[in-house]
């Protein structure tokens, strides 16, 4: 009998570090228990993984670390339902199951030599962080980088301990925004799409990448179109309820495209060709 | 190669095959006819279409994928460890008495589970060890429409051996090498020209008895065109109860769920059939649901079978025309009517263009 790899079998991993990002988001830095597998582990910026709490279930999260820094795999988890709540209860040293890497990734090769605009809202910054760190670590391959990252309040911004590193990168414009004025907040105030219009990055030789709540993506897209971005040069990552993560359970399709295999990264040009079922 | 098997020898042939294979066949269970392991206590029923096809033999309604056990690290008693184990339960299996439509259902499964970037190891392990012996249909039912979707009452796709009931027994034809090995039995004799002629005559009559197949070429494009026309889908889905019976009985439906069960310090990760007619199928943790109404869900079910699946698998339609969804739907929703309506529906733009 031919023995093929079992796509449902998780690998065991250990939580090395937990960071409380916001009141409902925690970041987990995990390492595969099998040292060789950890050494050999390869993934691309934007790919996702399924995290398991055995006895509760699996859920999908972006690997938001970068392949250029392979000390650990990082996942940021917003508490939503059963699995995410149990993930939030983990302690450093606990074991979880990991199935990764799954899905496609940001077209970072095609983006080389271009300016890049990153527009993230809330937990939507997680996948974008991967791409951002990847570009920072390959800084000379990319032109000007603009990052617009917003959340409801200053306390809802993840990765704040890293902002200095991001901002210090060459030719970088880091713009932070929150919905309303807040004590001690000396960055922008206003909704992401408006701040984007205010910053008005040139669409010339530029790729835009956005992720966030559906409503934010919708208005960000309108703003990008207003600025003159072509659908081919705008990318987003989509969320769909997933189970298998490998194109077999039939849950995450948009027409004949399976978000777990053909996505989660899509260009808006690709999305125009799919039935409208977001 | 064609052989002849006497009706009286069928039992002995299955007994003989039972030495090599676990034999699964349609048997009576109350009013239903269901595929189960064939035992002396069970009554074989091959004179009518089984209530449910044999998909569960290769893709069980419920199976354990992984088992897990929580324990303590003897070195560090405060640390909890987890031991996981994959469980694949596959053995040489003979599926006897499926209809040609049911066997073609396995073609759909093969496309979905084995001809993609990641393969389903559980299905493949069972599929490799399975032989399918089908029974051609010499009688058709009003709900049958295999000929509309590329099949036939004597279609061979997905089968290893095809039996045709004739006077006093069966004409036995091998379709694959795997099937040919089964014909190597002293219980079978060489078929005569009379046997084959009779079988051909009966099958021609069966093909003739089906409603003429409409041309479905434009259906995929038309389904895409109708995607945003919710009036159309609401009308089609009006009667639907979202009960999901159509998907559980369908020999091609293959969507599943994965859930965990735990008792004490151990448990199982279970895969079970799921169905896209249920609201929860796509509902996300945020409460957002890309398919919020039954109209959205019927659109996906029909669209998947007649449009998305063919798109992904060289034109193969993921419906074999068995008619079970029509027969067993509590409100008699007829997939033939939905597809025909889609085919004939004129788009609003076309109408205005004509006016
Ligand atoms: C490609 C992708 C990347 C994601 N990346 C992240 C991330 O980096 N950080 C983060 O916090 N969240 C992310 N999510 C969302 C996250 O998967 C859900 O919030 C999570 O599955 C909810 O699980 P739960 O068990 O707590 O919720 P429950 O409501 O108890 O969910 C039950 C089941 O539903 C499924 N499910 C429910 N909601 C969603 C959803 N919105 N998306 C997908 N599956 C869902 C899960 O498979 C889960 O097993 C991502 C989703 C996708 C599809
Ligand atoms: S069997 Fe009929 S009522 Fe039930 S979900 Fe299918 S179409 Fe709807
Ligand atoms: S959709 Fe209906 S007719 Fe087609 S294969 Fe499934 S159950 Fe049979
Ligand atoms: S999550 Fe199973 S097919 Fe995409």
XYZ file of C-alpha atoms and ligand atoms in Angstrom:
706
model
C 0.000 0.000 0.000
C 1.330 3.401 -0.906
C 1.914 5.498 2.150
C 1.107 9.133 1.565
C 1.409 11.940 4.041
C -1.566 12.367 6.349
C -2.716 15.946 5.818
C -4.784 15.962 9.032
C -2.020 14.946 11.407
C -0.762 17.910 13.435
C 2.791 18.234 14.680
C 3.325 18.856 18.340
C 4.785 22.207 19.289
C 5.599 24.017 22.506
C 4.586 27.548 23.411
C 7.799 29.394 24.262
C 6.491 32.883 24.816
C 3.130 34.607 25.165
C 2.627 38.328 24.606
C -0.554 40.105 25.668
C -1.070 42.455 22.729
C -4.447 44.009 23.546
C -7.331 43.171 25.847
C -8.453 40.404 23.437
C -5.372 39.530 21.375
C -2.481 37.355 22.489
C 0.617 36.449 20.519
C 2.091 32.963 20.788
C 5.650 32.135 19.831
C 5.861 28.391 19.289
C 8.571 25.916 18.354
C 7.979 22.475 16.863
C 8.981 19.739 19.305
C 10.879 17.879 16.610
C 14.122 19.873 16.369
C 14.967 18.690 12.884
C 11.497 19.579 11.595
C 11.825 23.022 13.130
C 15.201 23.458 11.428
C 13.768 22.288 8.095
C 10.509 24.197 8.427
C 9.892 26.433 5.423
C 7.063 28.854 4.821
C 6.296 31.940 2.804
C 5.066 35.326 4.102
C 1.275 35.179 4.249
C 0.818 31.446 4.731
C -1.376 30.198 7.539
C -1.478 27.345 10.004
C -4.087 25.397 11.928
C -3.555 25.425 15.681
C -5.023 22.546 17.708
C -6.154 22.280 21.258
C -6.839 18.555 21.425
C -10.302 17.945 22.770
C -11.550 21.330 21.564
C -10.570 21.670 17.916
C -8.532 23.526 15.348
C -8.617 27.090 14.075
C -6.816 28.979 11.341
C -4.244 31.708 11.998
C -1.656 33.515 9.937
C 1.950 32.695 10.692
C 2.849 36.287 11.427
C 6.562 35.822 11.963
C 8.851 36.011 8.945
C 10.876 33.224 7.321
C 13.877 35.543 7.653
C 13.745 35.090 11.445
C 13.189 31.431 12.154
C 13.663 31.263 15.945
C 9.971 30.533 16.369
C 6.628 30.586 14.567
C 4.403 33.382 15.718
C 0.604 33.459 15.788
C -1.559 36.298 17.077
C -4.958 35.157 18.246
C -8.021 37.260 18.871
C -10.435 35.656 21.328
C -13.577 34.816 19.372
C -15.026 31.419 20.262
C -14.096 28.089 21.743
C -10.682 27.324 20.313
C -9.410 30.878 20.586
C -10.522 31.121 24.210
C -8.698 27.926 25.036
C -5.619 29.228 23.245
C -5.788 32.314 25.423
C -5.709 30.083 28.511
C -2.364 28.533 27.503
C 0.747 28.970 29.625
C 4.324 29.101 28.429
C 5.595 25.520 28.138
C 2.209 24.091 27.120
C 1.915 21.943 24.010
C -0.370 22.523 21.049
C -0.818 20.932 17.625
C 0.257 22.756 14.477
C -0.552 22.028 10.851
C 1.420 24.414 8.697
C 2.249 25.943 6.322
C -1.047 26.092 4.426
C -2.308 28.275 1.589
C -0.648 30.763 -0.737
C 1.379 33.877 0.079
C 2.019 37.495 -0.771
C 3.661 37.957 -4.174
C 6.827 39.369 -2.571
C 8.910 38.427 -5.608
C 6.682 40.399 -7.967
C 6.749 43.325 -5.553
C 10.528 43.677 -5.776
C 11.694 47.058 -7.077
C 8.334 48.623 -6.272
C 7.003 50.927 -3.612
C 4.663 49.207 -1.175
C 1.674 50.553 0.731
C 0.446 48.453 3.657
C -2.965 49.250 5.129
C -3.939 47.250 8.207
C -6.854 47.397 10.606
C -6.983 45.653 13.994
C -6.029 41.975 13.942
C -5.691 42.399 10.150
C -2.194 43.712 10.830
C -1.068 40.156 11.672
C -0.491 38.914 8.094
C 0.843 42.319 7.072
C 3.439 42.229 9.853
C 4.949 39.154 8.214
C 5.314 40.913 4.896
C 6.596 44.064 6.557
C 9.327 42.285 8.509
C 10.255 40.300 5.414
C 10.723 43.525 3.460
C 12.637 45.159 6.301
C 14.985 42.152 6.284
C 15.389 42.468 2.498
C 15.248 46.231 2.545
C 17.178 46.923 -0.657
C 14.796 44.845 -2.767
C 11.911 47.261 -2.197
C 11.287 50.978 -2.709
C 9.485 53.281 -0.343
C 7.311 51.538 2.257
C 4.225 53.218 3.675
C 2.451 51.520 6.570
C -0.941 52.757 7.693
C -2.090 50.858 10.750
C -5.198 51.714 12.668
C -7.357 50.436 15.486
C -10.248 51.665 17.546
C -8.137 52.928 20.470
C -4.384 53.086 21.169
C -4.836 50.035 23.434
C -6.150 48.054 20.465
C -2.927 48.328 18.461
C -0.865 45.128 18.482
C 2.931 44.991 18.169
C 3.381 48.485 19.709
C 6.700 47.311 21.195
C 7.962 46.957 17.618
C 6.864 50.290 16.164
C 10.280 51.822 16.765
C 11.993 49.078 14.776
C 9.487 49.447 11.943
C 9.809 53.220 11.842
C 13.615 53.077 11.890
C 13.790 51.140 8.613
C 15.163 53.035 5.630
C 12.667 54.997 3.528
C 9.752 54.091 5.760
C 6.610 56.039 6.505
C 4.802 54.551 9.498
C 1.404 56.152 10.096
C -0.613 55.098 13.131
C -4.208 56.074 13.662
C -7.067 55.565 16.098
C -10.757 56.327 15.704
C -11.020 59.030 18.394
C -8.754 61.408 20.315
C -7.169 59.705 23.331
C -5.010 61.026 26.166
C -1.303 60.828 25.324
C -1.956 59.867 21.680
C 0.223 61.995 19.398
C -0.358 60.158 16.121
C -3.254 60.435 13.674
C -6.921 60.376 14.564
C -9.403 59.211 11.952
C -10.666 56.222 10.027
C -8.089 54.280 8.040
C -9.472 55.006 4.544
C -9.493 58.753 5.294
C -5.942 58.691 6.607
C -4.944 56.764 3.495
C -6.426 59.501 1.293
C -4.669 62.123 3.394
C -1.294 60.374 2.993
C -2.083 60.021 -0.691
C 0.654 57.569 -1.719
C 1.355 57.545 -5.455
C 0.031 54.498 -7.347
C 3.001 54.787 -9.717
C 5.017 51.524 -9.598
C 3.350 50.749 -6.267
C 1.629 47.716 -4.796
C -0.957 48.083 -2.019
C -1.699 45.336 0.465
C -4.614 45.540 2.871
C -6.227 43.435 5.558
C -8.760 44.129 8.274
C -12.468 43.855 8.993
C -14.618 43.479 5.830
C -16.058 46.997 6.146
C -12.579 48.515 6.431
C -11.357 46.555 3.398
C -14.348 47.793 1.428
C -13.674 51.487 2.092
C -9.900 51.078 1.816
C -10.413 49.602 -1.624
C -12.543 52.598 -2.627
C -9.837 54.938 -1.339
C -7.113 53.069 -3.236
C -9.187 53.238 -6.417
C -9.643 56.969 -5.873
C -5.858 57.319 -5.581
C -5.538 55.569 -8.931
C -4.422 52.051 -7.918
C -5.187 49.317 -10.446
C -6.973 46.134 -9.273
C -3.880 44.122 -10.267
C -1.778 46.076 -7.777
C -4.043 45.698 -4.761
C -3.855 42.571 -2.603
C -5.808 41.399 0.388
C -6.110 38.270 2.469
C -9.537 36.710 2.935
C -11.058 34.979 5.875
C -13.501 32.089 5.469
C -14.594 29.528 7.958
C -12.122 26.673 7.533
C -11.742 23.122 8.751
C -9.332 20.995 6.741
C -7.203 23.855 5.427
C -6.072 21.737 2.483
C -8.893 21.932 -0.066
C -10.725 18.753 0.916
C -13.571 19.520 3.311
C -15.351 21.765 0.818
C -16.116 24.568 3.224
C -14.187 27.630 2.181
C -14.950 27.946 -1.527
C -15.852 31.065 -3.442
C -17.051 29.500 -6.669
C -14.278 27.171 -7.785
C -11.609 28.923 -5.743
C -10.743 27.413 -2.352
C -9.563 30.099 0.045
C -7.486 27.560 2.003
C -5.496 26.522 -1.085
C -5.861 29.239 -3.728
C -5.871 31.928 -1.004
C -5.932 33.464 1.505
C -4.050 36.080 -0.560
C -5.951 37.401 -3.587
C -5.486 40.414 -5.811
C -8.566 42.507 -6.397
C -8.272 41.657 -10.071
C -8.616 37.963 -9.149
C -11.553 38.681 -6.857
C -13.397 40.484 -9.660
C -13.377 37.215 -11.605
C -14.857 35.200 -8.734
C -18.531 35.166 -7.812
C -19.270 37.818 -5.226
C -19.592 35.752 -2.046
C -17.449 37.389 0.592
C -13.818 -10.534 -21.229
C -17.418 -11.499 -20.502
C -18.617 -14.404 -18.383
C -21.886 -15.843 -17.218
C -22.910 -16.408 -13.618
C -25.978 -18.487 -12.787
C -28.398 -16.829 -10.349
C -28.040 -19.861 -8.053
C -24.269 -19.422 -7.918
C -24.305 -15.750 -6.911
C -24.235 -16.601 -3.201
C -21.343 -19.016 -3.606
C -19.386 -16.520 -5.695
C -19.790 -13.855 -3.015
C -18.772 -16.394 -0.336
C -15.687 -17.225 -2.368
C -14.809 -13.527 -2.767
C -15.483 -13.085 0.925
C -12.300 -15.055 1.649
C -10.220 -12.230 0.166
C -12.447 -9.260 0.730
C -14.815 -7.863 3.247
C -17.988 -7.918 1.121
C -20.324 -4.935 1.438
C -23.669 -5.141 -0.328
C -27.136 -3.576 -0.258
C -29.261 -5.318 2.350
C -32.713 -4.799 3.761
C -32.947 -2.686 6.875
C -36.603 -2.017 7.715
C -38.033 -0.201 4.731
C -34.611 0.921 3.581
C -31.915 -0.767 1.532
C -28.484 0.085 2.869
C -24.903 -1.018 2.113
C -23.677 -3.210 4.968
C -21.237 -6.099 5.439
C -22.949 -9.142 3.929
C -23.702 -11.829 6.515
C -25.904 -14.920 6.506
C -28.480 -13.082 8.620
C -28.885 -10.237 6.156
C -31.052 -10.244 3.033
C -29.368 -9.028 -0.141
C -31.609 -6.588 -2.042
C -30.369 -5.791 -5.531
C -33.710 -5.578 -7.309
C -34.068 -1.874 -6.556
C -31.876 1.164 -6.067
C -30.463 1.312 -2.546
C -31.871 4.079 -0.365
C -28.369 5.408 0.121
C -25.401 4.780 -2.165
C -22.201 3.058 -1.014
C -20.123 6.217 -0.509
C -19.884 5.490 3.207
C -17.800 2.393 2.532
C -14.868 4.514 1.344
C -15.824 7.724 3.131
C -17.492 6.725 6.416
C -20.205 8.965 7.823
C -18.040 9.214 10.902
C -14.444 8.144 11.446
C -11.544 8.803 13.773
C -8.671 10.664 12.123
C -6.389 11.098 15.087
C -6.514 9.901 18.657
C -4.879 11.821 21.470
C -3.953 11.247 25.061
C -2.967 13.773 27.689
C -0.304 12.659 30.141
C 2.282 13.903 32.587
C 5.972 14.227 31.880
C 7.616 11.882 34.458
C 10.645 14.210 34.590
C 8.533 17.303 35.211
C 5.220 16.285 36.783
C 3.777 19.811 36.413
C 4.109 19.588 32.617
C 1.245 18.174 30.570
C 2.237 16.163 27.496
C 0.090 15.163 24.523
C 0.518 11.978 22.562
C -1.192 11.825 19.152
C -1.711 8.848 16.893
C -3.178 8.591 13.404
C -5.766 5.890 12.851
C -6.427 4.522 9.385
C -8.814 1.657 9.153
C -8.604 0.121 5.670
C -8.863 -3.465 4.495
C -9.497 -5.225 1.167
C -13.148 -4.484 0.511
C -15.558 -5.531 -2.209
C -18.471 -3.250 -2.885
C -21.120 -5.386 -4.484
C -24.340 -4.285 -6.122
C -23.757 -0.581 -6.540
C -25.532 0.966 -9.524
C -23.516 2.554 -12.328
C -24.494 6.003 -11.007
C -23.204 5.084 -7.542
C -19.941 3.819 -8.997
C -19.513 7.059 -10.925
C -19.871 8.777 -7.580
C -16.478 7.268 -6.715
C -15.077 8.946 -9.842
C -16.190 12.243 -8.342
C -14.556 11.317 -5.036
C -11.355 10.324 -6.841
C -11.243 13.744 -8.458
C -11.990 15.557 -5.230
C -9.737 13.586 -2.874
C -6.886 12.170 -4.922
C -6.314 14.467 -7.901
C -5.490 17.616 -5.997
C -2.388 19.170 -4.460
C -3.002 17.601 -1.062
C -4.500 14.117 -1.045
C -6.838 12.526 1.426
C -4.755 9.677 2.838
C -7.735 8.035 4.536
C -9.890 7.841 1.412
C -6.930 6.758 -0.692
C -6.007 3.911 1.635
C -9.533 2.521 1.339
C -9.931 3.237 -2.348
C -6.741 1.355 -3.208
C -7.994 -1.735 -1.450
C -11.514 -1.627 -2.808
C -13.073 -3.345 -5.819
C -16.411 -2.198 -7.116
C -18.793 -4.730 -8.655
C -21.778 -2.885 -10.090
C -25.119 -3.992 -11.368
C -26.383 -2.448 -14.603
C -29.925 -1.074 -14.511
C -32.391 -2.904 -16.717
C -35.243 -1.007 -15.032
C -35.102 2.750 -14.548
C -37.152 5.014 -12.310
C -38.829 8.337 -13.062
C -36.263 10.076 -10.865
C -33.295 8.667 -12.813
C -31.399 11.028 -15.108
C -27.912 9.541 -15.366
C -27.997 10.156 -19.120
C -28.295 13.934 -18.559
C -24.960 14.047 -16.761
C -22.780 11.749 -18.841
C -23.812 8.377 -17.390
C -25.892 5.456 -18.615
C -27.795 2.511 -17.093
C -24.830 0.367 -18.126
C -22.124 3.007 -17.583
C -18.779 1.573 -16.516
C -17.087 4.582 -14.870
C -15.904 3.859 -11.338
C -16.687 0.104 -11.562
C -14.194 -2.754 -11.761
C -16.795 -5.313 -12.809
C -20.238 -4.799 -14.333
C -23.034 -7.346 -13.983
C -26.120 -7.266 -16.180
C -29.115 -9.309 -15.017
C -30.293 -11.660 -17.793
C -32.442 -14.811 -17.867
C -31.297 -17.205 -15.151
C -28.286 -15.176 -14.065
C -25.860 -12.383 -14.956
C -23.589 -11.343 -17.740
C -20.313 -10.519 -15.951
C -17.870 -8.110 -17.607
C -14.573 -6.898 -16.214
C -13.831 -3.200 -16.591
C -10.380 -2.988 -14.987
C -7.497 -5.380 -14.317
C -8.466 -5.373 -10.665
C -11.916 -6.547 -11.745
C -10.625 -9.160 -14.195
C -9.035 -11.034 -11.277
C -12.498 -11.585 -9.800
C -13.706 -13.401 -12.898
C -11.152 -16.118 -12.380
C -13.631 -18.398 -10.638
C -14.837 -21.889 -11.564
C -18.344 -20.664 -10.752
C -18.305 -18.470 -13.863
C -18.567 -19.869 -17.354
C -17.739 -18.285 -20.709
C -20.642 -16.072 -21.828
C -22.322 -17.050 -25.085
C -23.418 -14.776 -27.934
C -26.991 -15.252 -26.744
C -26.096 -13.930 -23.286
C -24.480 -10.807 -24.660
C -27.258 -10.213 -27.159
C -29.910 -10.454 -24.452
C -28.010 -8.091 -22.165
C -27.589 -5.580 -24.973
C -31.288 -5.713 -25.779
C -32.317 -5.149 -22.156
C -29.865 -2.299 -21.730
C -30.963 -0.629 -24.961
C -34.519 -0.700 -23.638
C -33.356 0.771 -20.314
C -31.492 3.594 -22.079
C -34.573 4.195 -24.216
C -36.801 4.430 -21.129
C -34.978 7.483 -19.762
C -36.153 10.987 -20.572
C -34.191 12.529 -23.409
C -31.102 14.371 -22.159
C -31.237 18.143 -22.518
C -28.119 19.955 -23.675
C -26.367 21.146 -20.500
C -23.378 22.795 -22.200
C -24.416 26.337 -21.331
C -25.320 25.509 -17.715
C -22.012 26.489 -16.037
C -21.919 29.865 -17.741
C -25.577 30.429 -17.020
C -25.075 29.594 -13.314
C -22.301 32.180 -13.124
C -24.557 34.700 -14.871
C -27.290 34.034 -12.339
C -25.003 34.328 -9.338
C -26.234 37.739 -8.240
C -29.835 37.149 -9.253
C -31.174 36.375 -5.786
C -34.787 36.536 -6.988
C -34.096 33.463 -9.069
C -32.469 31.580 -6.184
C -35.093 32.587 -3.663
C -37.772 31.253 -5.958
C -35.899 27.961 -6.433
C -35.219 27.538 -2.715
C -38.641 28.646 -1.491
C -39.758 25.141 -0.487
C -36.426 23.973 0.935
C -36.335 23.129 4.649
C -32.519 23.120 4.921
C -32.767 19.563 6.259
C -29.711 18.380 4.341
C -31.216 14.993 3.389
C -30.232 15.651 -0.238
C -26.536 15.904 0.636
C -26.356 12.929 2.989
C -28.008 10.666 0.401
C -26.021 11.993 -2.544
C -23.304 9.649 -3.856
C -21.110 12.601 -4.830
C -21.407 14.978 -1.861
C -18.145 14.863 0.054
C -17.986 17.854 2.408
C -17.041 17.112 5.977
C -16.561 18.529 9.414
C -13.806 17.818 11.916
C -14.611 17.834 15.617
C -12.916 16.698 18.802
C -14.324 14.428 21.458
C -12.697 13.923 24.809
C -13.373 11.622 27.745
C -11.108 11.852 30.731
C -7.553 12.336 29.548
C -8.025 10.940 26.041
C -10.112 11.449 22.961
C -10.504 11.483 19.218
C -10.451 13.935 16.379
C -13.416 12.870 14.298
C -14.361 13.523 10.727
C -18.036 13.361 9.861
C -20.190 14.194 6.865
C -21.284 17.784 6.766
C -23.671 19.602 4.498
C -23.635 22.930 2.742
C -27.406 23.325 3.067
C -26.939 24.070 6.758
C -26.550 27.671 7.910
C -23.667 26.824 10.242
C -21.557 25.446 7.421
C -20.019 28.831 6.619
C -20.876 30.958 9.649
C -17.778 32.601 11.085
C -16.913 33.363 14.692
C -17.673 37.066 14.139
C -21.236 36.129 13.146
C -20.567 37.035 9.514
C -21.983 34.448 7.128
C -21.189 34.547 3.409
C -24.179 32.246 2.752
C -26.801 33.595 5.127
C -29.996 32.260 3.484
C -31.141 28.920 2.107
C -31.208 30.543 -1.326
C -27.446 31.256 -1.052
C -26.888 27.687 0.048
C -28.945 26.019 -2.677
C -27.061 28.184 -5.165
C -23.810 26.803 -3.820
C -24.984 23.185 -3.900
C -26.231 23.348 -7.451
C -23.361 25.619 -8.484
C -20.782 23.256 -7.014
C -22.187 20.232 -8.821
C -22.813 21.799 -12.201
C -20.333 24.644 -12.404
C -17.487 24.904 -9.858
C -16.604 21.203 -9.795
C -16.575 20.929 -13.615
C -14.419 24.070 -13.632
C -11.857 22.385 -11.401
C -12.008 18.855 -12.821
C -11.955 18.945 -16.597
C -15.667 19.335 -17.058
C -16.785 16.465 -14.788
C -20.229 17.245 -13.414
C -20.477 16.352 -9.722
C -23.946 14.869 -10.074
C -24.485 11.341 -11.344
C -28.228 11.623 -11.844
C -29.172 8.957 -9.288
C -32.273 10.944 -8.363
C -32.027 10.230 -4.638
C -32.144 13.911 -3.709
C -35.395 14.172 -5.663
C -36.892 10.983 -4.241
C -36.020 11.724 -0.621
C -36.518 15.470 -0.412
C -39.415 16.066 2.008
C -40.704 18.928 -0.148
C -39.930 17.354 -3.543
C -37.381 19.932 -4.622
C -36.139 18.641 -7.977
C -32.547 19.455 -8.943
C -33.405 18.757 -12.597
C -35.954 21.550 -12.481
C -33.495 23.954 -10.848
C -30.847 23.327 -13.481
C -33.355 23.475 -16.294
C -34.761 26.731 -14.939
C -31.238 28.155 -14.709
C -30.569 27.072 -18.246
C -33.710 28.705 -19.542
C -33.680 31.799 -17.338
C -33.235 34.929 -19.411
C -31.172 37.575 -17.711
C -32.803 40.953 -17.061
C -30.296 42.653 -19.426
C -31.244 40.303 -22.257
C -34.915 41.010 -21.749
C -34.449 44.757 -21.794
C -32.147 44.456 -24.795
C -34.923 42.668 -26.695
C -37.634 45.167 -25.765
C -6.940 32.470 6.440
C -7.341 32.890 7.829
C -6.428 33.518 8.626
C -6.786 33.917 9.923
N -5.845 34.518 10.694
C -6.155 34.891 11.950
C -5.156 35.470 12.797
O -3.989 35.634 12.425
N -5.548 35.831 14.031
C -6.843 35.656 14.486
O -7.122 36.010 15.629
N -7.787 35.101 13.700
C -7.476 34.709 12.447
N -8.447 34.103 11.667
C -9.803 33.918 12.212
C -9.837 32.712 13.118
O -9.592 31.545 12.376
C -11.202 32.579 13.805
O -11.425 33.689 14.626
C -11.240 31.330 14.655
O -11.303 30.198 13.826
C -12.405 31.282 15.580
O -12.360 30.026 16.209
P -13.066 29.657 17.567
O -13.012 28.209 17.728
O -12.529 30.463 18.694
O -14.520 30.144 17.286
P -15.848 29.271 17.179
O -16.937 30.184 16.822
O -16.016 28.438 18.400
O -15.478 28.435 15.896
C -15.755 27.115 15.643
C -15.041 26.750 14.354
O -15.417 27.647 13.343
C -14.359 28.020 12.516
N -14.368 29.498 12.389
C -15.143 30.322 13.066
N -14.953 31.571 12.686
C -14.062 31.588 11.734
C -13.474 32.627 10.973
N -13.779 33.898 11.122
N -12.573 32.269 10.071
C -12.260 30.978 9.913
N -12.790 29.972 10.599
C -13.684 30.267 11.521
C -13.136 27.433 13.125
O -12.694 26.444 12.214
C -13.545 26.804 14.418
O -13.051 25.502 14.499
C -8.092 33.694 10.391
C -9.016 33.052 9.586
C -8.646 32.637 8.313
C -9.630 31.918 7.477
S -33.636 17.469 0.921
Fe -34.938 19.046 0.029
S -35.652 20.256 1.793
Fe -33.896 19.062 2.506
S -32.140 20.468 2.215
Fe -32.275 19.172 0.370
S -33.505 20.424 -1.036
Fe -33.823 21.303 1.010
S -27.377 15.689 -6.796
Fe -29.131 14.309 -6.530
S -29.294 13.231 -8.475
Fe -27.277 14.191 -8.431
S -25.956 12.587 -7.647
Fe -26.594 13.807 -5.870
S -28.403 12.754 -5.086
Fe -28.019 11.939 -7.120
S -10.927 24.573 4.645
Fe -11.460 22.628 3.860
S -11.632 23.043 1.761
Fe -10.846 24.893 2.533
